[in-house]
Each structure stands twice: as structure tokens, then as C-alpha cells.
Coordinates of C-alpha atoms (C1' of nucleotides) in Angstrom, one line a residue:
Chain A
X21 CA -40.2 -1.2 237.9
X22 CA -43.5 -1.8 238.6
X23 CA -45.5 -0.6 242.0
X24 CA -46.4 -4.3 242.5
X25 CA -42.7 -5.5 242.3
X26 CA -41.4 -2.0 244.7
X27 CA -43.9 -2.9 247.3
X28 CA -42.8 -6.5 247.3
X29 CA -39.0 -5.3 247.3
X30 CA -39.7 -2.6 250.6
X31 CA -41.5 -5.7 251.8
X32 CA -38.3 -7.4 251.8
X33 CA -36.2 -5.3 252.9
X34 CA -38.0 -3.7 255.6
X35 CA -40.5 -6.8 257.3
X36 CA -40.8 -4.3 259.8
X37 CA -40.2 -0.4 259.8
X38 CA -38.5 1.2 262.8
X39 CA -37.2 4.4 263.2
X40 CA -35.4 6.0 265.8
X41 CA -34.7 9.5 266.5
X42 CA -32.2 11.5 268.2
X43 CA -31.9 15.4 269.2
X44 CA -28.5 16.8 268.5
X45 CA -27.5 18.5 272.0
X46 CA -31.0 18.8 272.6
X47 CA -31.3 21.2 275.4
X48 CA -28.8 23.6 273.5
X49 CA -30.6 22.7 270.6
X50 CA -33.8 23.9 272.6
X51 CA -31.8 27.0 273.5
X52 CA -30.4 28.1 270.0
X53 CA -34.2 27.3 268.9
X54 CA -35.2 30.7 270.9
X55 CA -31.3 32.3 270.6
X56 CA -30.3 31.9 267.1
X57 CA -27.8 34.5 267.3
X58 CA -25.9 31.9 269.6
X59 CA -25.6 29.5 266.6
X60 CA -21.7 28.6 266.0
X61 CA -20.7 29.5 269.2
X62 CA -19.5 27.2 272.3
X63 CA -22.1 27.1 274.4
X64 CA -22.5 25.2 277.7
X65 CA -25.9 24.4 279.8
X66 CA -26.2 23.6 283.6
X67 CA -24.6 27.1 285.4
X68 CA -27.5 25.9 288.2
X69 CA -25.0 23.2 288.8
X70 CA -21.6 23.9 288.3
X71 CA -21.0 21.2 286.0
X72 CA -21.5 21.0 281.9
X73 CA -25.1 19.0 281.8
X74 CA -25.2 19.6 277.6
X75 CA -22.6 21.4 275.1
X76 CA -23.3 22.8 271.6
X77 CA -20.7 20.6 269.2
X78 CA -18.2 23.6 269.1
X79 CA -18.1 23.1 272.4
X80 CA -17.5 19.9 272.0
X81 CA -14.9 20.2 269.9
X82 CA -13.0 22.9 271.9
X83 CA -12.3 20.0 274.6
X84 CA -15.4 20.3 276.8
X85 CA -17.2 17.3 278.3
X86 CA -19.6 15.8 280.1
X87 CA -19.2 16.6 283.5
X88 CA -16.7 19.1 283.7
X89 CA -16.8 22.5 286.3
X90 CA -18.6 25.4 284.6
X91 CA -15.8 27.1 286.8
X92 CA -13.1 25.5 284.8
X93 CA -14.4 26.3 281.2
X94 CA -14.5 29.1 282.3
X95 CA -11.3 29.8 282.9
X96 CA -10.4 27.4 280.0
X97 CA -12.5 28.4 277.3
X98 CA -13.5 32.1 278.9
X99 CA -15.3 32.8 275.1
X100 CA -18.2 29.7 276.1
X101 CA -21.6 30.8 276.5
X102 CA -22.9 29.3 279.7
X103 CA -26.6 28.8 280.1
X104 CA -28.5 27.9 283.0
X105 CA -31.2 24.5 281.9
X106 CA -34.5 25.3 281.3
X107 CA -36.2 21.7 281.8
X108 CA -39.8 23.0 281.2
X109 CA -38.8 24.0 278.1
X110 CA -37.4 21.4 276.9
X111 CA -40.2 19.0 277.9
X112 CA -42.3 21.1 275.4
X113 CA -39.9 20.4 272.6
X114 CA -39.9 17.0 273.6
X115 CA -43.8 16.7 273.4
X116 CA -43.7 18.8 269.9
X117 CA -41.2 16.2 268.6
X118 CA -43.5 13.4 269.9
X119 CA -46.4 15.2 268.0
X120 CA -44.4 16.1 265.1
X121 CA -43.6 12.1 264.6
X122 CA -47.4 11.0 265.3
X123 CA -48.4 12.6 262.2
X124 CA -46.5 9.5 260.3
X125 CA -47.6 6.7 262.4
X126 CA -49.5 6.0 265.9
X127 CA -47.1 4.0 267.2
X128 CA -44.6 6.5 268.5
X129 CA -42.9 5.5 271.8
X130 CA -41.4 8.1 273.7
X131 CA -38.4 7.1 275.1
X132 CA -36.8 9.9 276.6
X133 CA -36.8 13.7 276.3
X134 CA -34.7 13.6 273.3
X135 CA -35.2 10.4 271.9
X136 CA -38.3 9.2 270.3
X137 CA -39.1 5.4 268.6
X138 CA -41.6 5.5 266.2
X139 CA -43.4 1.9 264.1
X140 CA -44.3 3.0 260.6
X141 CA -44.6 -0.3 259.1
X142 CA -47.1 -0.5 256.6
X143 CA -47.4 2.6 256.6
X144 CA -45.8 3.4 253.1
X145 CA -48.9 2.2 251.1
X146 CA -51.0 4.0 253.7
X147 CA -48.9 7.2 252.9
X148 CA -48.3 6.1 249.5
X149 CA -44.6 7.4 249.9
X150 CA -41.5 4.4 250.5
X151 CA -40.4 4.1 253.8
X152 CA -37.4 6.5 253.4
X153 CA -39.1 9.1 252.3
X154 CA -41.5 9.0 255.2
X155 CA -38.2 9.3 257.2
X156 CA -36.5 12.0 255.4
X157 CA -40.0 13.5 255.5
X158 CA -40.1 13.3 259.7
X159 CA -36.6 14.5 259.4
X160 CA -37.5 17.8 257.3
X161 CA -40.2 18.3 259.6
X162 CA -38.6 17.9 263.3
X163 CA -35.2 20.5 262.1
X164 CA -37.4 23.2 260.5
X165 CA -40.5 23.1 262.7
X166 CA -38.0 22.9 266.4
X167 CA -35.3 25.0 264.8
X168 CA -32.9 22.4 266.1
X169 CA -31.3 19.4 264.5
X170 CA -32.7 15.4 264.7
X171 CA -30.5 12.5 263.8
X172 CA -32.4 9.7 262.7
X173 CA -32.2 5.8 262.0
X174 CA -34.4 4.1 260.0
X175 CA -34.1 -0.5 260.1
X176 CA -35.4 -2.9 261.1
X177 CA -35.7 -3.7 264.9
X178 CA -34.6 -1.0 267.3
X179 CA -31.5 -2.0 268.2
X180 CA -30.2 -1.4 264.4
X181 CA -32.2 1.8 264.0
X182 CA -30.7 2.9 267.1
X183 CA -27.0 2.1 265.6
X184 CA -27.8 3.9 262.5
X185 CA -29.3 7.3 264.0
X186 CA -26.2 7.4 266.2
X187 CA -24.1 6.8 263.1
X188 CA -23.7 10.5 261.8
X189 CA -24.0 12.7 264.1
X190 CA -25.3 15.5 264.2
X191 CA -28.1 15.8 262.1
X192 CA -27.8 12.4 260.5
X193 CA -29.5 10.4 258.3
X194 CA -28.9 6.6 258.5
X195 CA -31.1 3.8 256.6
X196 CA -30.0 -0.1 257.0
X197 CA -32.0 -2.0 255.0
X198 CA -32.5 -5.5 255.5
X199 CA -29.8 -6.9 252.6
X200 CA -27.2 -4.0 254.2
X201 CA -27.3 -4.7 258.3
X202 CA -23.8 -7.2 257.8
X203 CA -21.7 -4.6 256.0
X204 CA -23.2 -2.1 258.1
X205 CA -22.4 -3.8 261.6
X206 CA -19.1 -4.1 260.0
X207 CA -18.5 -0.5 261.4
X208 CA -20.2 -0.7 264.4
X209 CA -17.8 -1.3 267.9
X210 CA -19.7 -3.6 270.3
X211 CA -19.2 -1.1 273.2
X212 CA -21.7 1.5 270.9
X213 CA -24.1 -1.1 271.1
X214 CA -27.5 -0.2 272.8
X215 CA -27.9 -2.1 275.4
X216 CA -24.2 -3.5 276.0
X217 CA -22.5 -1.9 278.8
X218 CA -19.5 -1.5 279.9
X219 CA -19.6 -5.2 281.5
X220 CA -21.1 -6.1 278.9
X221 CA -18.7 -5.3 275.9
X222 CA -15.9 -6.4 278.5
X223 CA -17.0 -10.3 278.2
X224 CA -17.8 -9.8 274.8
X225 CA -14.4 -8.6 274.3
X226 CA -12.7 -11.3 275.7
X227 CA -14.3 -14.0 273.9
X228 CA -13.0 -11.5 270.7
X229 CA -16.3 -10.4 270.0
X230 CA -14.8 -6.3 268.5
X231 CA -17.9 -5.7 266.8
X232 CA -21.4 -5.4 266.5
X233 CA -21.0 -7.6 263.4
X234 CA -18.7 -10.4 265.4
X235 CA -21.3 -10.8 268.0
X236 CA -24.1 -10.8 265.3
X237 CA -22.3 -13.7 263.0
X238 CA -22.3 -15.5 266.2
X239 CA -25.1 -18.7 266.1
X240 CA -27.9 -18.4 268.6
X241 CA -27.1 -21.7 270.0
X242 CA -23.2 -20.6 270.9
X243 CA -25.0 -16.8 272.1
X244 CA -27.7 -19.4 274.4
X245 CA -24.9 -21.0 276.0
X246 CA -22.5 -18.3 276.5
X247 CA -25.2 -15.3 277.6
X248 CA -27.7 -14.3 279.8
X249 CA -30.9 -12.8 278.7
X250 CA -30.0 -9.1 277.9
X251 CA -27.2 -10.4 274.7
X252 CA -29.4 -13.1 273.5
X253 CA -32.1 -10.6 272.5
X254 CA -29.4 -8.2 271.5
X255 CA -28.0 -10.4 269.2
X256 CA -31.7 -11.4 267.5
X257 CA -32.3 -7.8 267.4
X258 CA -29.2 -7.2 265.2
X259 CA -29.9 -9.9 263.1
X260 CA -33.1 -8.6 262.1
X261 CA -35.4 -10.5 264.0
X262 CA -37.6 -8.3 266.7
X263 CA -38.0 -8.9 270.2
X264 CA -38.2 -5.0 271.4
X265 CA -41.3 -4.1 270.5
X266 CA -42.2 -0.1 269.9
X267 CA -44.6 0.6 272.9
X268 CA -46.7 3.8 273.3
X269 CA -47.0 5.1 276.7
X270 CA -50.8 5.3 276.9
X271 CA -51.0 6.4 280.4
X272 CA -49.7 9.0 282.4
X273 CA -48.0 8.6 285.8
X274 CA -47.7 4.8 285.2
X275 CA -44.2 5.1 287.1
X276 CA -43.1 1.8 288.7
X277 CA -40.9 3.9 291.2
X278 CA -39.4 6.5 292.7
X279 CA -36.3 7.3 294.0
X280 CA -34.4 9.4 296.2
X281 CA -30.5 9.3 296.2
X282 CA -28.1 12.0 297.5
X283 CA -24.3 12.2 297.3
X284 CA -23.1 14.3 300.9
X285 CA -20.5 16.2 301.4
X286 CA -17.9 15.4 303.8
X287 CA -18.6 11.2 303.5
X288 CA -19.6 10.6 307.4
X289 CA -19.6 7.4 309.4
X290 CA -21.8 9.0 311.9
X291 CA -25.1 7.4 312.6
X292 CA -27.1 10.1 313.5
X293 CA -25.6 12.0 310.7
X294 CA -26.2 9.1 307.9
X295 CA -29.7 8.7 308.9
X296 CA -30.5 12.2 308.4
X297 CA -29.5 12.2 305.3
X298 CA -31.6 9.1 304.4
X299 CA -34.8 10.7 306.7
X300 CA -33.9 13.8 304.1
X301 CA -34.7 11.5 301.3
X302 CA -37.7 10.1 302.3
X303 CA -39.7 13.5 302.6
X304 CA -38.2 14.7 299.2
X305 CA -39.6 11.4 297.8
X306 CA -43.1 11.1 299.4
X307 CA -43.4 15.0 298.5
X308 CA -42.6 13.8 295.0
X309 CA -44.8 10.7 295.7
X310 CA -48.4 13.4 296.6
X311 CA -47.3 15.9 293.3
X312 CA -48.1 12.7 291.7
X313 CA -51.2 11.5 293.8
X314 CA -49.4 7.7 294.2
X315 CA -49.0 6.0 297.5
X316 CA -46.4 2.9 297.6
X317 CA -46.3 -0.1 299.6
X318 CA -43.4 -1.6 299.0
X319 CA -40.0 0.4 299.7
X320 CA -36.4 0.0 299.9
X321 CA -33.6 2.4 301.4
X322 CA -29.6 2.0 300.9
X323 CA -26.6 3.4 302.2
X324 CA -23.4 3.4 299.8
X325 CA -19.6 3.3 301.4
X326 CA -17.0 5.9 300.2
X327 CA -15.8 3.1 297.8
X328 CA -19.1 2.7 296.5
X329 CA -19.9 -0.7 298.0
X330 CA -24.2 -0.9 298.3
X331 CA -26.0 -2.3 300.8
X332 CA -29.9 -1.8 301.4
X333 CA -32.9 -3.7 302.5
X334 CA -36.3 -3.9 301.3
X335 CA -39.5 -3.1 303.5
X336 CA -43.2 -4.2 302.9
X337 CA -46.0 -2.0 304.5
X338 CA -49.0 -3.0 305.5
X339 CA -51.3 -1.1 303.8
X340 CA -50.2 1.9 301.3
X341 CA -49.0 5.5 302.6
X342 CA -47.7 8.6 300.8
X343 CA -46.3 10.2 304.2
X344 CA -42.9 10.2 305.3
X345 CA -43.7 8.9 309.6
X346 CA -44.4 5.1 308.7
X347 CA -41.9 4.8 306.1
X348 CA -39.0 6.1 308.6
X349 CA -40.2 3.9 311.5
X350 CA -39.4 0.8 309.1
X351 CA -36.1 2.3 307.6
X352 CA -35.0 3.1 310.9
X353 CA -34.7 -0.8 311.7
X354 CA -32.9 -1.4 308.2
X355 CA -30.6 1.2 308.9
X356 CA -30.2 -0.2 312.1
X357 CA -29.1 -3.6 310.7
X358 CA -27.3 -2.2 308.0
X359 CA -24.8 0.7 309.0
X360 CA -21.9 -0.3 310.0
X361 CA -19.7 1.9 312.3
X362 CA -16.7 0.9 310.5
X363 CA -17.3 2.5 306.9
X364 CA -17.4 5.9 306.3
X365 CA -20.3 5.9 303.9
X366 CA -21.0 9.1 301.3
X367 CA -25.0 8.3 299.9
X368 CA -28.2 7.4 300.9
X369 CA -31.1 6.5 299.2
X370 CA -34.7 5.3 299.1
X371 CA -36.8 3.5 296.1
X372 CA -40.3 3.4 296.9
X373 CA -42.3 1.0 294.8
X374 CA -45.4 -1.0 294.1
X375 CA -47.0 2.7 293.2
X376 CA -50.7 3.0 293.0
X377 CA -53.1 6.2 293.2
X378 CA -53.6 7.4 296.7
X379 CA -57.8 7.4 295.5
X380 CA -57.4 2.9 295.2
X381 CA -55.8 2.4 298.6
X382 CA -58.2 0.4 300.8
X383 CA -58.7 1.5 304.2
X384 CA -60.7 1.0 307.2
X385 CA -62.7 3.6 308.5
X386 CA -61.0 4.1 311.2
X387 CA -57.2 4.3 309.7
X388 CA -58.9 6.4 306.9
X389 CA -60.4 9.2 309.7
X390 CA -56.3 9.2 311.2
X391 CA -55.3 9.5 307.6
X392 CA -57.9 12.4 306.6
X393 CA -55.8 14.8 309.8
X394 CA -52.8 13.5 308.5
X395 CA -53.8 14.9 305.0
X396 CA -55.0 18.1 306.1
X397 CA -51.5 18.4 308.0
X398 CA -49.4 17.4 304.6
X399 CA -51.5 19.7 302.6
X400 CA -50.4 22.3 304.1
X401 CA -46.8 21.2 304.6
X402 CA -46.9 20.8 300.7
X403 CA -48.0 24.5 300.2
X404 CA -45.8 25.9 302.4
X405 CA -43.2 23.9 300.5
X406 CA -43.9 25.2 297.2
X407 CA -44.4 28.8 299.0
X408 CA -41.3 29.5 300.4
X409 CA -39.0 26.5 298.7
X410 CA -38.5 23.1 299.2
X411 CA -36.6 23.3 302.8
X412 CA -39.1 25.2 304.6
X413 CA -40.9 22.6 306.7
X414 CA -39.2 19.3 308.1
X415 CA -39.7 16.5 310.1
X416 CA -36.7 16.6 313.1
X417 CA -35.2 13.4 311.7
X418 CA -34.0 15.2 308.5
X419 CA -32.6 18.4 310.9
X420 CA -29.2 17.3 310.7
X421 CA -28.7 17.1 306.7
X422 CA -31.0 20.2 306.1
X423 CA -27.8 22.0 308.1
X424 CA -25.4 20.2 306.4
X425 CA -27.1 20.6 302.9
X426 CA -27.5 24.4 303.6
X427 CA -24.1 24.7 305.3
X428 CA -22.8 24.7 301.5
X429 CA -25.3 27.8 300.8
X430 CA -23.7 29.7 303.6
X431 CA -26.7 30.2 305.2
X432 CA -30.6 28.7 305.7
X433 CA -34.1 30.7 305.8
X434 CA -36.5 29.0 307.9
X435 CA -39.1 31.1 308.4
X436 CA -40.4 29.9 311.9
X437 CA -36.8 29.8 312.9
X438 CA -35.4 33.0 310.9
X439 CA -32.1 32.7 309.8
X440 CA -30.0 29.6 310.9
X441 CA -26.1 29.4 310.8
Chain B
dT12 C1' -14.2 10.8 283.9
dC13 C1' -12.6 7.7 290.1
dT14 C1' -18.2 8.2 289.8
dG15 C1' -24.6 12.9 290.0
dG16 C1' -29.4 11.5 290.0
dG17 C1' -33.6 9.1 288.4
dG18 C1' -35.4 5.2 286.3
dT19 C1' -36.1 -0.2 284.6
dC20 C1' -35.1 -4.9 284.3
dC21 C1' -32.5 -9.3 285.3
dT22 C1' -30.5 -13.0 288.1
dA23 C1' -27.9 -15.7 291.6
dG24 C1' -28.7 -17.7 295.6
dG25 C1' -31.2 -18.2 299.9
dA26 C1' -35.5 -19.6 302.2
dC27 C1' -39.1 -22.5 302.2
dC28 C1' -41.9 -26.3 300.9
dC29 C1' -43.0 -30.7 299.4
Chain C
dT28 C1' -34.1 -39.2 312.8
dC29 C1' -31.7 -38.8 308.7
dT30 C1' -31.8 -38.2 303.9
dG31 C1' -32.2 -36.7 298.5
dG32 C1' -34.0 -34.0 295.1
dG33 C1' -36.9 -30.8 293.1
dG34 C1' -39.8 -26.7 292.7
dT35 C1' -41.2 -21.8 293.7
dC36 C1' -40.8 -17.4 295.7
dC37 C1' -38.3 -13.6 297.2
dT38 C1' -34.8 -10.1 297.5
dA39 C1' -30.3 -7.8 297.3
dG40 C1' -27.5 -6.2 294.2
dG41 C1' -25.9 -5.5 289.6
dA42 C1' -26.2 -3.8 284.8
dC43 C1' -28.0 -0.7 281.9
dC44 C1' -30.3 3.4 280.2
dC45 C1' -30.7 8.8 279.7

DNA sequence: TCTGGGGTCCTAGGACCC
DNA sequence: TCTGGGGTCCTAGGACCC
């Protein structure tokens, strides 16, 4: 065949290139990467938290899951390797994979911290090498340069290179060309679906909609009538046609939001207690909020009941802050209006949005002279923080779940107050 | 898996305004 | 004063992701 006719044919079957990849058990991947000698074995991270966060395949197979107490595998499986996570670490792999990919195109998205998407159409002339061998090339380069395994998908859209690098796991290798997505899809159970939920392949079911190919044969006027947004694009994406584009995150700290949520231990339907526990969450997210130089403007807290019903309220500042007083004068209303002293609830939370450097907030002078003392004063509070841990320093409003939280550790060091039972 | 934590985006329905 | 009908904006909560 001629190089005219391949190109046309590639052309074809590939009108866009997409390619999405996967690390097997990536933060034991990370781990085996620097402990080979733990290759083969069953091998468990998160002993920081008492539960299995990631588990090498052999773990996997041995009956271990998602979730379970590192205290029970123990006992179960007493020959598992537990490990505690190493998140630094594995950020480093992630930007190496990242790196790794943006030698084959500049349009790499970085999804997640073991997931990559990556645009390499048109680049097959530029490379002079078809579009599969670009991806086999990736591939060879990821598992011997990282020392741990990539699965990878290579279609059309995202949602079917998605589909295919999950197909074979681990350390798969999945191309659907254009002319193959039906018989592929074929295979493919709605529920694995990117994008389709649990919700989501419930309804699906029900209207006997078993597979990615049902839903996909489907015409877009019957998917309009009978579905909201999220399916309809879905359901172009699997028939080729693509809406999610690959985008590269240009900018750093372009977060929309941050959050704040903590589970307690008992569930409480005291007050005093509850809002502690929110007041808690509000310093650990405008502490979060100054690491990253943003201010916020816009904020919501919420309270969930011991059978996980939510209720919150949303709160709009005047003017932009990054410190915890303002913020809890306002929550303390919407707390106010929304706790109920008939639930018992077991989590609070807060979402602080509309994020913007602290540098663009607009002042006057005279707000910014109170602010300048009150920066001076969090400063400090922020080094003593990262001094002597993340509990040191307070405001009296989070008193209550500080105890509680610490209660669990037996005891508390505060140094102004020494030790605290 | 009877349920952890941090994110993004969508939408139904109320409030408000002609 | 009562009434219809339509548009836009906002937000609480849900669904989904890793």
C-alpha cells in the first residue's frame, strides 16, 4: 500500500487521536518502582490510616479491597506487606508520566495522579510513525522509564479511549479504531462507562439499556428526549463524535474550590458540639486557602444527618478574606437556621469558592491597614502550625472537636497548654 | 462496601421581574 | 385589585469523578 493511501486510511479511522492512560495500582506501582524485591508479593498501602488506600494485584486477588482495616488483613492475610503512602512521591511519578507523554504531543491533560489524556492527532506524519506505534511507543517508555506498569487506550474521543485502557488490565494495551467501536462496545457493561454512575446505569438499565453498545445504537433524538445533559454527550462520545475536548492545565492553582469535610466520631446532635466540628473545618480550609495564596468570597458550609441526609447554605462576603473570623460569623447564622435539634448529625463541612489570589483583592485603605495586623497575626499562626503540627494553635470555636479529634490519639500536645486529657 | 475526603459540573425549582 | 405568561437569576442538592 502506498504512504498516500495509509495516511488517508489512519485518516479514517482515527479523525481524531486520543489516548488515555492509566497507572496499574499506581502508588504500589510507585513503591515496587524503589522496592523491587517486593514484586509478586501482596502488598497493601495506607498503614497511616488503617484502611487499604491501594493493593498490588496479588493482593487483589488474595481477597483484599478497597477499604478494608489494615487490622483485618492482617490477621487475614498476615504474609501482606503493608506500606504507609508516600503522596510526595507519587506526585513526582505523576509529573514524570505527564513529561514522559509530552514528548509525543503537547496536548497532554493531566487528569489525575495516575491518569493522564494525551491529543496526538496529526501527529503521526509529524512523527512519521502510525498512530499505534506512537502509543505502543508512550507505552514502552512510561513501564521502563517509572519501573511500574501503564495501561493505555488509544480511540477516538475520550470516553472510548478511556473504555479501552481500562479493558485489560494491568498493563494493557487497547486500540479501537473507528470501523471497530460497535463490536468493541459489544463488551462494554454500561455501569463501566466513564461518566455513568450508579444512578446513571440504574435508568439506563431499566429502559434495557445492558451495554455501552445498547445505549450507543440508540438515536440522538430518542437519547434528547429521554436524558439530561451528562448521557447525551456520553452517547456522541461513544459514537465517535467529540464533545470532551483534551485540555491542558496551563495554570497552576487555578482551583475553583476548596473543601473541608470531616466524618466524627460518636454522631452528636449537640449544638455546641456540631459547630465545633464545622469551626474545625473552616481553619483547616483557610490554612489550606494561605498555602495557596487564594482568598474566597463566596462560601458554603453543610451539616449531614447520621442517614446521610445534606443540608447546607451558601454565604456571599462582602469583599474577599482568607481568615477563618469572618467566615465563622456568617456560618454561625446558617448553622443557626440549619441544625436541627432533632437529628443526630455525623459531618460537617465547608466549600469555599469564587477563589482569587489574595494579591487581586480590592481593598480600602483602611480595611487593608486591619488586614496587614491580621496578616502579621496568621503568619505566625501558620508557622507555628507547620512547627509543631497542624493542632497547635486554634481559634476557641474549634476547642471542642480539637478534644474530641485528639480524644482518639489518647492524648493532645499543646504547647501553651502542655498536655491535655 | 451501609458510606472517607477532595473536587467539578448540572439542574429543578423558587424568587424576582416585566 | 386581580390576573396570565414568560424570562432570568440563583442556589441547594445531587451525581459523578479519583
Amino acid at each position: 500500500m502506498s504512504t498516500i493511501s495509509q495516511n488517508t486510511k489512519e485518516q479514517n479511522e482515527f479523525p481524531r487521536a486520543i489516548i488515555h492512560i492509566d497507572g496499574d495500582a499506581f502508588f504500589v506501582g510507585c513503591e515496587l518502582a524503589s522496592k523491587p524485591w517486593l514484586k509478586g508479593e501482596s502488598v497493601v498501602v495506607g498503614a497511616e490510616r488503617g484502611i487499604a488506600c491501594a493493593f498490588s494485584y496479588e493482593a487483589k486477588a488474595l481477597g483484599i479491597h478497597r477499604g478494608m482495616s489494615i487490622f483485618e488483613i492482617k490477621k487475614r492475610y498476615p504474609k501482606t506487606v503493608i506500606l504507609s503512602s508516600n503522596y510526595l512521591d507519587y506526585g513526582m511519578y505523576s509529573n514524570r508520566m505527564v513529561q514522559i507523554v509530552g514528548r509525543y504531543s503537547n496536548k497532554v491533560e493531566h487528569y489525575s495522579v495516575d491518569e493522564c489524556f494525551a491529543d496526538i492527532t496529526g501527529m503521526n506524519e509529524v512523527l512519521e510513525m502510525s498512530y499505534e506505534e506512537i502509543a505502543r511507543n508512550i507505552k514502552h517508555d512510561l513501564d521502563t522509564e517509572l519501573g511500574t506498569t501503564f495501561s493505555l487506550g488509544l480511540s477516538v474521543t475520550k470516553v472510548l479511549a478511556k473504555c479501552g485502557s481500562k479493558h485489560k488490565k494491568p498493563s494493557g494495551f487497547m486500540v479501537v479504531r473507528r470501523s471497530e467501536i460497535q463490536n468493541f462496545l459489544k463488551n462494554v457493561s454500561i455501569g463501566k462507562v466513564w461518566r455513568i454512575g450508579t444512578e446513571g446505569s440504574k435508568s439506563l438499565t431499566r429502559e434495557k439499556i445492558f451495554t455501552a453498545y445498547d445505549l450507543a445504537s440508540k438515536s440522538d433524538e430518542w437519547v434528547r428526549r429521554n436524558h439530561s445533559k451528562p448521557i447525551q454527550e456520553i452517547h456522541s462520545e461513544l459514537n465517535g463524535i467529540n464533545i470532551f475536548g483534551v485540555h491542558r492545565h496551563e495554570v497552576e492553582g487555578d482551583q475553583k474550590s476548596i473543601m473541608c469535610t470531616r466524618t466524627f466520631h460518636p454522631f452528636s446532635r449537640d449544638p455546641s458540639q456540631v459547630f465545633s466540628y464545622l469551626s474545625k473545618n473552616i481553619e483547616e480550609a483557610c490554612a489550606r486557602m494561605r498555602k495557596l495564596g487564594l482568598s474566597s468570597k463566596n462560601f458554603s458550609v453543610f451539616i449531614k444527618t447520621k442517614d446521610f441526609r445534606y443540608i447546607g447554605g451558601e454565604v456571599k462576603l462582602l469583599r474577599e478574606t482568607s481568615y477563618p473570623e469572618e467566615i465563622l460569623n456568617e456560618a454561625r447564622k446558617v448553622f443557626d437556621k440549619i441544625f436541627d435539634c432533632d437529628l443526630i448529625y455525623r459531618t460537617t463541612g465547608v466549600r469555599l469558592g469564587s477563589l482569587k489570589p489574595i494579591a487581586m483583592q480590592t481593598e480600602s485603605l483602611f480595611e487593608e491597614n486591619k488586614n496587614i495586623g491580621k496578616g502579621r497575626m496568621y503568619d505566625v499562626v501558620d508557622n507555628i502550625s507547620n512547627k509543631f503540627g497542624e493542632h497547635s494553635v486554634f481559634l476557641g470555636s474549634s476547642m471542642r472537636a480539637i478534644l474530641r479529634y485528639e480524644k482518639d490519639k489518647k492524648k493532645i500536645g499543646i504547647p501553651s497548654l502542655g498536655e491535655v486529657r
